[in-house]
Amino acid sequence: MAQELIAHGARKVYVYDDPKFEHYNTTAFTKALVHFFNEVKPNVYLVGATNIGRDLGPRVANSLQTGLTADCTNLFVDDDGKTIVWTRPALGGNIMAEIVCRNNRPQMGTVRPNVFKKPEADANAKGEVIDMHVDLTEADFLTKFVELIKLGGGGVKIEEADVIVSGGRGMNSADPFNGMLKELADVLGGAVGASRAAVDAGWIDALHQVGQTGKTVGPKIYIACGISGAIQHLAGMSGSDCVIAINKDEDAPIFQVADFGIVGDAFEIVPKLTAAIKAAKGM
Ligand SMILES: Cc1cc2nc3c(=O)[nH]c(=O)nc-3n(C[C@H](O)[C@H](O)[C@H](O)COP(=O)(O)OP(=O)(O)OC[C@H]3O[C@@H](n4cnc5c(N)ncnc54)[C@H](O)[C@@H]3O)c2cc1C
Protein backbone atom coordinates (compact mmCIF):
# COMPACT_ATOMS: atom_id res chain seq x y z
CA MET A 1 0.00 0.00 0.00
CA ALA A 2 3.05 2.27 0.18
CA GLN A 3 2.59 3.62 -3.37
CA GLU A 4 -1.09 4.31 -2.70
CA LEU A 5 -0.17 6.34 0.39
CA ILE A 6 2.42 8.29 -1.62
CA ALA A 7 -0.18 9.00 -4.33
CA HIS A 8 -2.41 10.46 -1.61
CA GLY A 9 0.32 12.75 -0.28
CA ALA A 10 2.77 10.82 1.94
CA ARG A 11 6.42 11.81 1.39
CA LYS A 12 7.92 8.94 3.41
CA VAL A 13 6.31 5.58 4.13
CA TYR A 14 7.85 3.35 6.82
CA VAL A 15 6.92 -0.29 6.15
CA TYR A 16 6.86 -3.14 8.67
CA ASP A 17 6.18 -6.00 6.27
CA ASP A 18 5.71 -9.29 8.09
CA PRO A 19 3.07 -12.04 7.64
CA LYS A 20 2.58 -11.88 11.41
CA PHE A 21 0.84 -8.50 10.87
CA GLU A 22 -1.84 -10.02 8.61
CA HIS A 23 -4.53 -9.67 11.29
CA TYR A 24 -4.71 -6.80 13.72
CA ASN A 25 -3.25 -7.61 17.12
CA THR A 26 -3.14 -4.96 19.84
CA THR A 27 0.12 -5.93 21.54
CA ALA A 28 2.12 -6.81 18.42
CA PHE A 29 1.06 -3.64 16.54
CA THR A 30 1.83 -1.57 19.64
CA LYS A 31 5.32 -3.07 19.79
CA ALA A 32 5.97 -2.13 16.13
CA LEU A 33 4.73 1.44 16.65
CA VAL A 34 6.70 1.94 19.86
CA HIS A 35 9.78 0.70 17.96
CA PHE A 36 9.01 3.20 15.18
CA PHE A 37 8.58 6.14 17.56
CA ASN A 38 11.80 5.34 19.40
CA GLU A 39 13.74 5.07 16.12
CA VAL A 40 12.25 7.92 14.06
CA LYS A 41 11.01 10.24 16.85
CA PRO A 42 8.22 12.05 14.97
CA ASN A 43 6.57 15.06 16.58
CA VAL A 44 2.94 14.10 15.90
CA TYR A 45 1.01 10.83 15.62
CA LEU A 46 -2.45 10.91 14.03
CA VAL A 47 -4.57 7.79 14.03
CA GLY A 48 -8.05 7.17 12.63
CA ALA A 49 -10.77 6.91 15.30
CA THR A 50 -11.80 3.54 13.87
CA ASN A 51 -12.34 0.43 15.99
CA ILE A 52 -8.69 -0.49 15.54
CA GLY A 53 -7.37 3.07 15.98
CA ARG A 54 -9.32 3.53 19.20
CA ASP A 55 -7.72 0.37 20.54
CA LEU A 56 -4.22 1.05 19.31
CA GLY A 57 -3.83 4.80 19.97
CA PRO A 58 -4.21 4.73 23.78
CA ARG A 59 -1.95 1.65 24.07
CA VAL A 60 0.83 3.39 22.18
CA ALA A 61 0.29 6.64 24.11
CA ASN A 62 0.56 4.77 27.41
CA SER A 63 3.68 2.87 26.32
CA LEU A 64 5.34 6.15 25.30
CA GLN A 65 4.02 8.04 28.37
CA THR A 66 2.46 10.79 26.28
CA GLY A 67 -1.03 12.30 25.94
CA LEU A 68 -3.74 11.52 23.40
CA THR A 69 -6.72 13.66 22.38
CA ALA A 70 -9.49 11.35 21.22
CA ASP A 71 -12.10 12.00 18.49
CA CYS A 72 -10.83 15.36 17.23
CA THR A 73 -13.07 17.28 14.88
CA ASN A 74 -10.41 19.80 13.87
CA LEU A 75 -6.71 20.46 14.39
CA PHE A 76 -4.16 23.09 13.49
CA VAL A 77 -0.53 23.98 14.16
CA ASP A 78 -0.04 26.69 16.82
CA ASP A 79 1.97 29.88 16.21
CA ASP A 80 5.18 28.20 17.45
CA GLY A 81 5.06 25.97 14.34
CA LYS A 82 5.25 22.69 16.25
CA THR A 83 2.44 22.43 18.82
CA ILE A 84 -0.79 20.90 17.57
CA VAL A 85 -4.04 22.40 18.85
CA TRP A 86 -6.61 19.59 18.87
CA THR A 87 -10.32 20.51 18.90
CA ARG A 88 -12.98 18.11 20.19
CA PRO A 89 -16.50 18.35 21.68
CA ALA A 90 -16.59 18.29 25.49
CA LEU A 91 -19.23 18.47 28.24
CA GLY A 92 -21.79 16.48 26.27
CA GLY A 93 -21.05 18.35 23.07
CA ASN A 94 -21.98 21.76 24.49
CA ILE A 95 -18.51 23.26 24.07
CA MET A 96 -15.62 22.72 21.68
CA ALA A 97 -12.45 22.27 23.77
CA GLU A 98 -8.97 23.09 22.41
CA ILE A 99 -6.34 20.73 23.84
CA VAL A 100 -2.54 20.93 23.62
CA CYS A 101 0.19 18.51 24.74
CA ARG A 102 3.12 20.81 25.57
CA ASN A 103 5.67 18.66 27.37
CA ASN A 104 5.50 15.11 26.01
CA ARG A 105 6.17 13.68 22.58
CA PRO A 106 4.80 12.53 20.23
CA GLN A 107 1.62 14.58 20.38
CA MET A 108 -1.16 12.12 19.66
CA GLY A 109 -4.74 12.40 18.50
CA THR A 110 -7.43 10.22 16.99
CA VAL A 111 -9.53 11.72 14.21
CA ARG A 112 -12.78 10.20 12.99
CA PRO A 113 -13.02 8.93 9.43
CA ASN A 114 -14.62 11.55 7.11
CA VAL A 115 -13.73 14.51 9.34
CA PHE A 116 -11.17 15.35 6.66
CA LYS A 117 -11.74 14.56 3.00
CA LYS A 118 -9.15 12.30 1.38
CA PRO A 119 -7.02 14.23 -1.14
CA GLU A 120 -7.25 13.16 -4.78
CA ALA A 121 -4.63 10.57 -5.75
CA ASP A 122 -1.74 11.81 -7.92
CA ALA A 123 -0.23 8.86 -9.80
CA ASN A 124 2.97 10.86 -10.50
CA ALA A 125 3.63 11.72 -6.84
CA LYS A 126 7.09 10.71 -5.60
CA GLY A 127 7.95 9.46 -2.13
CA GLU A 128 10.43 7.40 -0.19
CA VAL A 129 9.70 3.86 1.08
CA ILE A 130 11.75 2.85 4.13
CA ASP A 131 11.85 -0.78 5.28
CA MET A 132 11.62 -1.30 9.02
CA HIS A 133 11.85 -4.40 11.14
CA VAL A 134 10.85 -5.36 14.66
CA ASP A 135 11.49 -8.77 16.25
CA LEU A 136 8.26 -10.46 17.28
CA THR A 137 7.93 -13.56 19.44
CA GLU A 138 4.92 -15.60 20.55
CA ALA A 139 4.93 -13.58 23.78
CA ASP A 140 4.09 -10.40 21.80
CA PHE A 141 0.71 -11.85 20.81
CA LEU A 142 -1.50 -11.90 23.89
CA THR A 143 -4.55 -12.78 21.80
CA LYS A 144 -4.96 -15.13 18.85
CA PHE A 145 -6.95 -14.48 15.65
CA VAL A 146 -9.54 -17.26 15.30
CA GLU A 147 -12.22 -16.12 12.84
CA LEU A 148 -13.59 -12.94 11.23
CA ILE A 149 -17.38 -12.59 11.55
CA LYS A 150 -18.79 -9.68 9.53
CA LEU A 151 -21.66 -7.76 11.11
CA GLY A 152 -24.26 -5.66 9.37
CA GLY A 153 -25.35 -8.15 6.67
CA GLY A 154 -24.23 -6.37 3.47
CA GLY A 155 -25.65 -3.10 2.12
CA VAL A 156 -23.76 0.16 1.80
CA LYS A 157 -21.79 1.29 4.86
CA ILE A 158 -22.85 4.77 5.98
CA GLU A 159 -19.21 5.93 6.36
CA GLU A 160 -18.65 5.26 2.65
CA ALA A 161 -22.05 6.23 1.22
CA ASP A 162 -22.48 9.19 -1.14
CA VAL A 163 -26.13 9.48 -0.15
CA ILE A 164 -27.59 8.86 3.33
CA VAL A 165 -31.29 8.82 4.15
CA SER A 166 -31.58 9.12 7.93
CA GLY A 167 -34.58 8.71 10.19
CA GLY A 168 -35.22 9.93 13.72
CA ARG A 169 -37.80 9.67 16.48
CA GLY A 170 -40.38 11.13 14.08
CA MET A 171 -40.38 7.77 12.24
CA ASN A 172 -42.30 6.23 15.19
CA SER A 173 -41.29 2.58 14.57
CA ALA A 174 -38.86 0.24 12.81
CA ASP A 175 -41.09 -0.04 9.72
CA PRO A 176 -39.93 3.12 7.85
CA PHE A 177 -36.29 2.07 8.28
CA ASN A 178 -36.96 -1.21 6.47
CA GLY A 179 -39.56 0.39 4.18
CA MET A 180 -39.78 3.97 2.87
CA LEU A 181 -36.35 5.20 4.04
CA LYS A 182 -34.63 2.13 2.59
CA GLU A 183 -36.55 2.49 -0.70
CA LEU A 184 -35.45 6.13 -1.05
CA ALA A 185 -31.86 5.17 -0.17
CA ASP A 186 -31.97 2.32 -2.71
CA VAL A 187 -33.14 4.48 -5.64
CA LEU A 188 -30.31 6.91 -4.85
CA GLY A 189 -27.73 4.14 -4.36
CA GLY A 190 -27.27 5.19 -0.74
CA ALA A 191 -27.49 3.90 2.81
CA VAL A 192 -29.90 4.30 5.72
CA GLY A 193 -28.75 6.28 8.77
CA ALA A 194 -30.43 7.11 12.07
CA SER A 195 -30.44 9.43 15.05
CA ARG A 196 -29.61 8.04 18.48
CA ALA A 197 -33.26 8.31 19.49
CA ALA A 198 -34.17 5.81 16.73
CA VAL A 199 -31.32 3.49 17.72
CA ASP A 200 -32.20 3.68 21.42
CA ALA A 201 -35.80 2.83 20.56
CA GLY A 202 -34.50 -0.38 18.94
CA TRP A 203 -35.79 0.54 15.46
CA ILE A 204 -32.42 0.15 13.76
CA ASP A 205 -28.98 -1.24 14.61
CA ALA A 206 -26.39 1.04 16.25
CA LEU A 207 -24.10 0.56 13.20
CA HIS A 208 -26.37 3.12 11.46
CA GLN A 209 -26.19 5.82 14.15
CA VAL A 210 -24.90 9.21 13.03
CA GLY A 211 -23.51 11.67 15.57
CA GLN A 212 -21.20 12.27 18.45
CA THR A 213 -21.54 8.74 19.84
CA GLY A 214 -22.21 7.23 16.41
CA LYS A 215 -20.49 7.60 13.05
CA THR A 216 -19.18 10.79 11.45
CA VAL A 217 -20.31 10.91 7.83
CA GLY A 218 -19.55 13.19 4.90
CA PRO A 219 -21.86 12.20 2.03
CA LYS A 220 -22.74 14.32 -1.01
CA ILE A 221 -26.40 14.30 0.10
CA TYR A 222 -27.78 13.79 3.63
CA ILE A 223 -31.56 13.53 3.91
CA ALA A 224 -32.79 13.91 7.52
CA CYS A 225 -36.36 12.68 8.07
CA GLY A 226 -38.06 13.36 11.41
CA ILE A 227 -34.77 14.40 13.04
CA SER A 228 -34.81 17.56 15.16
CA GLY A 229 -31.12 18.46 14.69
CA ALA A 230 -29.65 18.17 18.22
CA ILE A 231 -26.03 19.32 18.48
CA GLN A 232 -24.87 15.72 19.08
CA HIS A 233 -26.50 14.65 15.81
CA LEU A 234 -25.08 17.61 13.87
CA ALA A 235 -21.59 16.70 15.15
CA GLY A 236 -21.75 13.60 12.94
CA MET A 237 -23.21 14.99 9.70
CA SER A 238 -22.37 18.69 9.37
CA GLY A 239 -19.56 17.78 6.93
CA SER A 240 -22.18 16.64 4.37
CA ASP A 241 -22.05 18.55 1.07
CA CYS A 242 -25.83 19.04 0.85
CA VAL A 243 -28.36 18.57 3.67
CA ILE A 244 -32.06 18.09 2.94
CA ALA A 245 -34.34 18.17 6.00
CA ILE A 246 -37.91 16.93 6.18
CA ASN A 247 -39.64 17.85 9.45
CA LYS A 248 -43.17 18.83 10.36
CA ASP A 249 -41.96 21.46 12.85
CA GLU A 250 -40.85 24.56 10.93
CA ASP A 251 -38.78 25.69 13.94
CA ALA A 252 -36.75 22.44 14.16
CA PRO A 253 -33.01 23.30 14.49
CA ILE A 254 -32.15 20.94 11.61
CA PHE A 255 -33.45 23.62 9.21
CA GLN A 256 -30.64 25.94 10.34
CA VAL A 257 -28.04 23.60 8.81
CA ALA A 258 -30.18 22.43 5.87
CA ASP A 259 -29.50 23.54 2.28
CA PHE A 260 -33.07 22.52 1.40
CA GLY A 261 -35.90 22.21 3.92
CA ILE A 262 -39.33 20.66 3.48
CA VAL A 263 -41.85 21.41 6.24
CA GLY A 264 -44.34 18.54 6.33
CA ASP A 265 -45.08 14.94 7.21
CA ALA A 266 -42.23 12.65 6.17
CA PHE A 267 -44.71 9.80 5.70
CA GLU A 268 -46.32 11.77 2.85
CA ILE A 269 -43.18 13.39 1.41
CA VAL A 270 -40.68 10.49 1.31
CA PRO A 271 -42.81 8.13 -0.86
CA LYS A 272 -43.55 11.04 -3.26
CA LEU A 273 -39.84 11.87 -3.46
CA THR A 274 -38.98 8.22 -4.17
CA ALA A 275 -41.65 8.03 -6.89
CA ALA A 276 -40.45 11.29 -8.49
CA ILE A 277 -36.80 10.14 -8.51
CA LYS A 278 -37.81 6.76 -9.96
CA ALA A 279 -39.79 8.53 -12.71
CA ALA A 280 -36.88 10.91 -13.45
CA LYS A 281 -34.51 7.95 -13.69
CA GLY A 282 -36.96 5.96 -15.82
CA MET A 283 -37.05 3.17 -13.21
C1 LIG B 1 -23.56 12.56 25.36
C2 LIG B 1 -24.64 12.48 24.30
C3 LIG B 1 -24.33 11.90 23.09
C4 LIG B 1 -25.30 11.83 22.08
N1 LIG B 1 -24.97 11.28 20.86
C5 LIG B 1 -25.87 11.30 19.87
C6 LIG B 1 -25.55 10.82 18.56
O1 LIG B 1 -24.45 10.29 18.32
N2 LIG B 1 -26.48 10.90 17.59
C7 LIG B 1 -27.71 11.45 17.79
O2 LIG B 1 -28.51 11.49 16.85
N3 LIG B 1 -28.06 11.89 19.01
C8 LIG B 1 -27.17 11.82 20.05
N4 LIG B 1 -27.55 12.26 21.28
C9 LIG B 1 -28.97 12.55 21.53
C10 LIG B 1 -29.41 13.93 21.06
O3 LIG B 1 -29.20 14.86 22.10
C11 LIG B 1 -30.92 13.92 20.72
O4 LIG B 1 -31.65 13.47 21.84
C12 LIG B 1 -31.28 13.04 19.53
O5 LIG B 1 -30.43 13.34 18.43
C13 LIG B 1 -32.72 13.30 19.13
O6 LIG B 1 -33.08 12.44 18.07
P1 LIG B 1 -34.22 12.84 17.07
O7 LIG B 1 -33.88 14.12 16.38
O8 LIG B 1 -34.49 11.64 16.23
O9 LIG B 1 -35.47 13.00 18.04
P2 LIG B 1 -36.27 14.31 18.50
O10 LIG B 1 -35.35 15.34 19.02
O11 LIG B 1 -37.35 13.83 19.38
O12 LIG B 1 -36.87 14.88 17.14
C14 LIG B 1 -37.86 14.23 16.41
C15 LIG B 1 -38.26 15.18 15.29
O13 LIG B 1 -39.14 14.52 14.40
C16 LIG B 1 -40.08 15.48 13.95
N5 LIG B 1 -41.22 14.70 13.46
C17 LIG B 1 -42.11 13.98 14.20
N6 LIG B 1 -42.97 13.34 13.38
C18 LIG B 1 -42.66 13.69 12.10
C19 LIG B 1 -43.17 13.36 10.83
N7 LIG B 1 -44.22 12.50 10.66
N8 LIG B 1 -42.59 13.90 9.71
C20 LIG B 1 -41.53 14.77 9.84
N9 LIG B 1 -41.00 15.12 11.04
C21 LIG B 1 -41.53 14.57 12.15
C22 LIG B 1 -40.34 16.36 15.14
O14 LIG B 1 -40.84 17.63 14.72
C23 LIG B 1 -38.94 16.46 15.76
O15 LIG B 1 -38.23 17.58 15.26
C24 LIG B 1 -26.60 12.32 22.31
C25 LIG B 1 -26.89 12.91 23.56
C26 LIG B 1 -25.93 12.98 24.54
C27 LIG B 1 -26.27 13.63 25.84
PDB file of C-alpha atoms in Angstrom, residues 36-203:
ATOM      1  CA  PHE A  36       9.008   3.198  15.175  1.00  0.00           C
ATOM      2  CA  PHE A  37       8.582   6.142  17.565  1.00  0.00           C
ATOM      3  CA  ASN A  38      11.799   5.340  19.401  1.00  0.00           C
ATOM      4  CA  GLU A  39      13.739   5.073  16.118  1.00  0.00           C
ATOM      5  CA  VAL A  40      12.249   7.922  14.060  1.00  0.00           C
ATOM      6  CA  LYS A  41      11.014  10.242  16.846  1.00  0.00           C
ATOM      7  CA  PRO A  42       8.217  12.053  14.967  1.00  0.00           C
ATOM      8  CA  ASN A  43       6.574  15.062  16.577  1.00  0.00           C
ATOM      9  CA  VAL A  44       2.943  14.103  15.901  1.00  0.00           C
ATOM     10  CA  TYR A  45       1.011  10.826  15.615  1.00  0.00           C
ATOM     11  CA  LEU A  46      -2.447  10.912  14.030  1.00  0.00           C
ATOM     12  CA  VAL A  47      -4.568   7.789  14.028  1.00  0.00           C
ATOM     13  CA  GLY A  48      -8.053   7.167  12.634  1.00  0.00           C
ATOM     14  CA  ALA A  49     -10.766   6.912  15.295  1.00  0.00           C
ATOM     15  CA  THR A  50     -11.800   3.545  13.871  1.00  0.00           C
ATOM     16  CA  ASN A  51     -12.345   0.434  15.992  1.00  0.00           C
ATOM     17  CA  ILE A  52      -8.692  -0.491  15.538  1.00  0.00           C
ATOM     18  CA  GLY A  53      -7.369   3.065  15.976  1.00  0.00           C
ATOM     19  CA  ARG A  54      -9.316   3.535  19.204  1.00  0.00           C
ATOM     20  CA  ASP A  55      -7.719   0.375  20.544  1.00  0.00           C
ATOM     21  CA  LEU A  56      -4.216   1.052  19.308  1.00  0.00           C
ATOM     22  CA  GLY A  57      -3.826   4.800  19.972  1.00  0.00           C
ATOM     23  CA  PRO A  58      -4.206   4.730  23.785  1.00  0.00           C
ATOM     24  CA  ARG A  59      -1.946   1.649  24.067  1.00  0.00           C
ATOM     25  CA  VAL A  60       0.828   3.390  22.178  1.00  0.00           C
ATOM     26  CA  ALA A  61       0.293   6.635  24.115  1.00  0.00           C
ATOM     27  CA  ASN A  62       0.560   4.771  27.407  1.00  0.00           C
ATOM     28  CA  SER A  63       3.677   2.872  26.319  1.00  0.00           C
ATOM     29  CA  LEU A  64       5.343   6.154  25.303  1.00  0.00           C
ATOM     30  CA  GLN A  65       4.018   8.038  28.371  1.00  0.00           C
ATOM     31  CA  THR A  66       2.455  10.792  26.283  1.00  0.00           C
ATOM     32  CA  GLY A  67      -1.026  12.298  25.940  1.00  0.00           C
ATOM     33  CA  LEU A  68      -3.739  11.516  23.399  1.00  0.00           C
ATOM     34  CA  THR A  69      -6.722  13.662  22.384  1.00  0.00           C
ATOM     35  CA  ALA A  70      -9.488  11.347  21.217  1.00  0.00           C
ATOM     36  CA  ASP A  71     -12.096  12.000  18.492  1.00  0.00           C
ATOM     37  CA  CYS A  72     -10.829  15.364  17.228  1.00  0.00           C
ATOM     38  CA  THR A  73     -13.073  17.279  14.878  1.00  0.00           C
ATOM     39  CA  ASN A  74     -10.409  19.800  13.870  1.00  0.00           C
ATOM     40  CA  LEU A  75      -6.714  20.461  14.385  1.00  0.00           C
ATOM     41  CA  PHE A  76      -4.165  23.093  13.488  1.00  0.00           C
ATOM     42  CA  VAL A  77      -0.530  23.984  14.159  1.00  0.00           C
ATOM     43  CA  ASP A  78      -0.038  26.694  16.819  1.00  0.00           C
ATOM     44  CA  ASP A  79       1.974  29.885  16.210  1.00  0.00           C
ATOM     45  CA  ASP A  80       5.182  28.202  17.454  1.00  0.00           C
ATOM     46  CA  GLY A  81       5.062  25.973  14.343  1.00  0.00           C
ATOM     47  CA  LYS A  82       5.252  22.688  16.246  1.00  0.00           C
ATOM     48  CA  THR A  83       2.445  22.426  18.821  1.00  0.00           C
ATOM     49  CA  ILE A  84      -0.789  20.897  17.572  1.00  0.00           C
ATOM     50  CA  VAL A  85      -4.040  22.396  18.854  1.00  0.00           C
ATOM     51  CA  TRP A  86      -6.610  19.590  18.874  1.00  0.00           C
ATOM     52  CA  THR A  87     -10.317  20.510  18.903  1.00  0.00           C
ATOM     53  CA  ARG A  88     -12.978  18.106  20.192  1.00  0.00           C
ATOM     54  CA  PRO A  89     -16.498  18.347  21.683  1.00  0.00           C
ATOM     55  CA  ALA A  90     -16.589  18.294  25.492  1.00  0.00           C
ATOM     56  CA  LEU A  91     -19.227  18.469  28.242  1.00  0.00           C
ATOM     57  CA  GLY A  92     -21.789  16.483  26.275  1.00  0.00           C
ATOM     58  CA  GLY A  93     -21.045  18.354  23.070  1.00  0.00           C
ATOM     59  CA  ASN A  94     -21.976  21.759  24.487  1.00  0.00           C
ATOM     60  CA  ILE A  95     -18.509  23.264  24.072  1.00  0.00           C
ATOM     61  CA  MET A  96     -15.617  22.720  21.682  1.00  0.00           C
ATOM     62  CA  ALA A  97     -12.445  22.272  23.766  1.00  0.00           C
ATOM     63  CA  GLU A  98      -8.971  23.087  22.412  1.00  0.00           C
ATOM     64  CA  ILE A  99      -6.341  20.734  23.839  1.00  0.00           C
ATOM     65  CA  VAL A 100      -2.536  20.926  23.625  1.00  0.00           C
ATOM     66  CA  CYS A 101       0.189  18.513  24.735  1.00  0.00           C
ATOM     67  CA  ARG A 102       3.122  20.813  25.571  1.00  0.00           C
ATOM     68  CA  ASN A 103       5.672  18.661  27.366  1.00  0.00           C
ATOM     69  CA  ASN A 104       5.501  15.113  26.009  1.00  0.00           C
ATOM     70  CA  ARG A 105       6.174  13.683  22.575  1.00  0.00           C
ATOM     71  CA  PRO A 106       4.801  12.531  20.232  1.00  0.00           C
ATOM     72  CA  GLN A 107       1.621  14.583  20.385  1.00  0.00           C
ATOM     73  CA  MET A 108      -1.161  12.121  19.663  1.00  0.00           C
ATOM     74  CA  GLY A 109      -4.743  12.402  18.496  1.00  0.00           C
ATOM     75  CA  THR A 110      -7.432  10.219  16.986  1.00  0.00           C
ATOM     76  CA  VAL A 111      -9.533  11.720  14.215  1.00  0.00           C
ATOM     77  CA  ARG A 112     -12.783  10.202  12.992  1.00  0.00           C
ATOM     78  CA  PRO A 113     -13.016   8.926   9.426  1.00  0.00           C
ATOM     79  CA  ASN A 114     -14.618  11.546   7.113  1.00  0.00           C
ATOM     80  CA  VAL A 115     -13.726  14.508   9.344  1.00  0.00           C
ATOM     81  CA  PHE A 116     -11.166  15.349   6.656  1.00  0.00           C
ATOM     82  CA  LYS A 117     -11.736  14.564   3.005  1.00  0.00           C
ATOM     83  CA  LYS A 118      -9.147  12.302   1.383  1.00  0.00           C
ATOM     84  CA  PRO A 119      -7.023  14.229  -1.142  1.00  0.00           C
ATOM     85  CA  GLU A 120      -7.251  13.157  -4.784  1.00  0.00           C
ATOM     86  CA  ALA A 121      -4.630  10.565  -5.754  1.00  0.00           C
ATOM     87  CA  ASP A 122      -1.740  11.810  -7.915  1.00  0.00           C
ATOM     88  CA  ALA A 123      -0.226   8.856  -9.800  1.00  0.00           C
ATOM     89  CA  ASN A 124       2.968  10.864 -10.496  1.00  0.00           C
ATOM     90  CA  ALA A 125       3.634  11.717  -6.836  1.00  0.00           C
ATOM     91  CA  LYS A 126       7.095  10.709  -5.599  1.00  0.00           C
ATOM     92  CA  GLY A 127       7.945   9.464  -2.130  1.00  0.00           C
ATOM     93  CA  GLU A 128      10.427   7.396  -0.194  1.00  0.00           C
ATOM     94  CA  VAL A 129       9.700   3.859   1.080  1.00  0.00           C
ATOM     95  CA  ILE A 130      11.748   2.849   4.126  1.00  0.00           C
ATOM     96  CA  ASP A 131      11.848  -0.781   5.279  1.00  0.00           C
ATOM     97  CA  MET A 132      11.616  -1.302   9.021  1.00  0.00           C
ATOM     98  CA  HIS A 133      11.853  -4.405  11.143  1.00  0.00           C
ATOM     99  CA  VAL A 134      10.848  -5.357  14.662  1.00  0.00           C
ATOM    100  CA  ASP A 135      11.489  -8.766  16.247  1.00  0.00           C
ATOM    101  CA  LEU A 136       8.258 -10.456  17.284  1.00  0.00           C
ATOM    102  CA  THR A 137       7.933 -13.555  19.437  1.00  0.00           C
ATOM    103  CA  GLU A 138       4.923 -15.596  20.554  1.00  0.00           C
ATOM    104  CA  ALA A 139       4.929 -13.581  23.782  1.00  0.00           C
ATOM    105  CA  ASP A 140       4.089 -10.398  21.797  1.00  0.00           C
ATOM    106  CA  PHE A 141       0.709 -11.852  20.809  1.00  0.00           C
ATOM    107  CA  LEU A 142      -1.496 -11.901  23.892  1.00  0.00           C
ATOM    108  CA  THR A 143      -4.555 -12.784  21.795  1.00  0.00           C
ATOM    109  CA  LYS A 144      -4.961 -15.126  18.849  1.00  0.00           C
ATOM    110  CA  PHE A 145      -6.954 -14.476  15.650  1.00  0.00           C
ATOM    111  CA  VAL A 146      -9.541 -17.255  15.300  1.00  0.00           C
ATOM    112  CA  GLU A 147     -12.224 -16.123  12.836  1.00  0.00           C
ATOM    113  CA  LEU A 148     -13.594 -12.945  11.225  1.00  0.00           C
ATOM    114  CA  ILE A 149     -17.384 -12.587  11.550  1.00  0.00           C
ATOM    115  CA  LYS A 150     -18.793  -9.685   9.535  1.00  0.00           C
ATOM    116  CA  LEU A 151     -21.661  -7.761  11.111  1.00  0.00           C
ATOM    117  CA  GLY A 152     -24.264  -5.655   9.369  1.00  0.00           C
ATOM    118  CA  GLY A 153     -25.353  -8.150   6.672  1.00  0.00           C
ATOM    119  CA  GLY A 154     -24.232  -6.366   3.472  1.00  0.00           C
ATOM    120  CA  GLY A 155     -25.654  -3.103   2.125  1.00  0.00           C
ATOM    121  CA  VAL A 156     -23.759   0.157   1.799  1.00  0.00           C
ATOM    122  CA  LYS A 157     -21.792   1.294   4.863  1.00  0.00           C
ATOM    123  CA  ILE A 158     -22.850   4.771   5.983  1.00  0.00           C
ATOM    124  CA  GLU A 159     -19.210   5.927   6.362  1.00  0.00           C
ATOM    125  CA  GLU A 160     -18.651   5.262   2.650  1.00  0.00           C
ATOM    126  CA  ALA A 161     -22.049   6.228   1.223  1.00  0.00           C
ATOM    127  CA  ASP A 162     -22.478   9.189  -1.137  1.00  0.00           C
ATOM    128  CA  VAL A 163     -26.132   9.484  -0.149  1.00  0.00           C
ATOM    129  CA  ILE A 164     -27.592   8.860   3.326  1.00  0.00           C
ATOM    130  CA  VAL A 165     -31.290   8.820   4.147  1.00  0.00           C
ATOM    131  CA  SER A 166     -31.579   9.115   7.930  1.00  0.00           C
ATOM    132  CA  GLY A 167     -34.583   8.713  10.189  1.00  0.00           C
ATOM    133  CA  GLY A 168     -35.217   9.934  13.719  1.00  0.00           C
ATOM    134  CA  ARG A 169     -37.805   9.671  16.481  1.00  0.00           C
ATOM    135  CA  GLY A 170     -40.385  11.126  14.077  1.00  0.00           C
ATOM    136  CA  MET A 171     -40.380   7.769  12.242  1.00  0.00           C
ATOM    137  CA  ASN A 172     -42.299   6.226  15.192  1.00  0.00           C
ATOM    138  CA  SER A 173     -41.285   2.582  14.568  1.00  0.00           C
ATOM    139  CA  ALA A 174     -38.857   0.239  12.810  1.00  0.00           C
ATOM    140  CA  ASP A 175     -41.093  -0.035   9.716  1.00  0.00           C
ATOM    141  CA  PRO A 176     -39.925   3.119   7.850  1.00  0.00           C
ATOM    142  CA  PHE A 177     -36.286   2.069   8.285  1.00  0.00           C
ATOM    143  CA  ASN A 178     -36.956  -1.214   6.469  1.00  0.00           C
ATOM    144  CA  GLY A 179     -39.557   0.392   4.181  1.00  0.00           C
ATOM    145  CA  MET A 180     -39.779   3.965   2.874  1.00  0.00           C
ATOM    146  CA  LEU A 181     -36.346   5.203   4.039  1.00  0.00           C
ATOM    147  CA  LYS A 182     -34.626   2.130   2.593  1.00  0.00           C
ATOM    148  CA  GLU A 183     -36.549   2.494  -0.695  1.00  0.00           C
ATOM    149  CA  LEU A 184     -35.448   6.128  -1.047  1.00  0.00           C
ATOM    150  CA  ALA A 185     -31.857   5.173  -0.170  1.00  0.00           C
ATOM    151  CA  ASP A 186     -31.974   2.315  -2.711  1.00  0.00           C
ATOM    152  CA  VAL A 187     -33.138   4.476  -5.639  1.00  0.00           C
ATOM    153  CA  LEU A 188     -30.311   6.915  -4.855  1.00  0.00           C
ATOM    154  CA  GLY A 189     -27.725   4.136  -4.363  1.00  0.00           C
ATOM    155  CA  GLY A 190     -27.274   5.195  -0.743  1.00  0.00           C
ATOM    156  CA  ALA A 191     -27.492   3.895   2.810  1.00  0.00           C
ATOM    157  CA  VAL A 192     -29.900   4.303   5.724  1.00  0.00           C
ATOM    158  CA  GLY A 193     -28.752   6.283   8.775  1.00  0.00           C
ATOM    159  CA  ALA A 194     -30.432   7.110  12.071  1.00  0.00           C
ATOM    160  CA  SER A 195     -30.441   9.426  15.054  1.00  0.00           C
ATOM    161  CA  ARG A 196     -29.610   8.038  18.476  1.00  0.00           C
ATOM    162  CA  ALA A 197     -33.264   8.308  19.486  1.00  0.00           C
ATOM    163  CA  ALA A 198     -34.170   5.815  16.734  1.00  0.00           C
ATOM    164  CA  VAL A 199     -31.317   3.492  17.716  1.00  0.00           C
ATOM    165  CA  ASP A 200     -32.196   3.677  21.423  1.00  0.00           C
ATOM    166  CA  ALA A 201     -35.804   2.827  20.563  1.00  0.00           C
ATOM    167  CA  GLY A 202     -34.505  -0.378  18.937  1.00  0.00           C
ATOM    168  CA  TRP A 203     -35.794   0.538  15.461  1.00  0.00           C
TER     169      TRP A 203
END
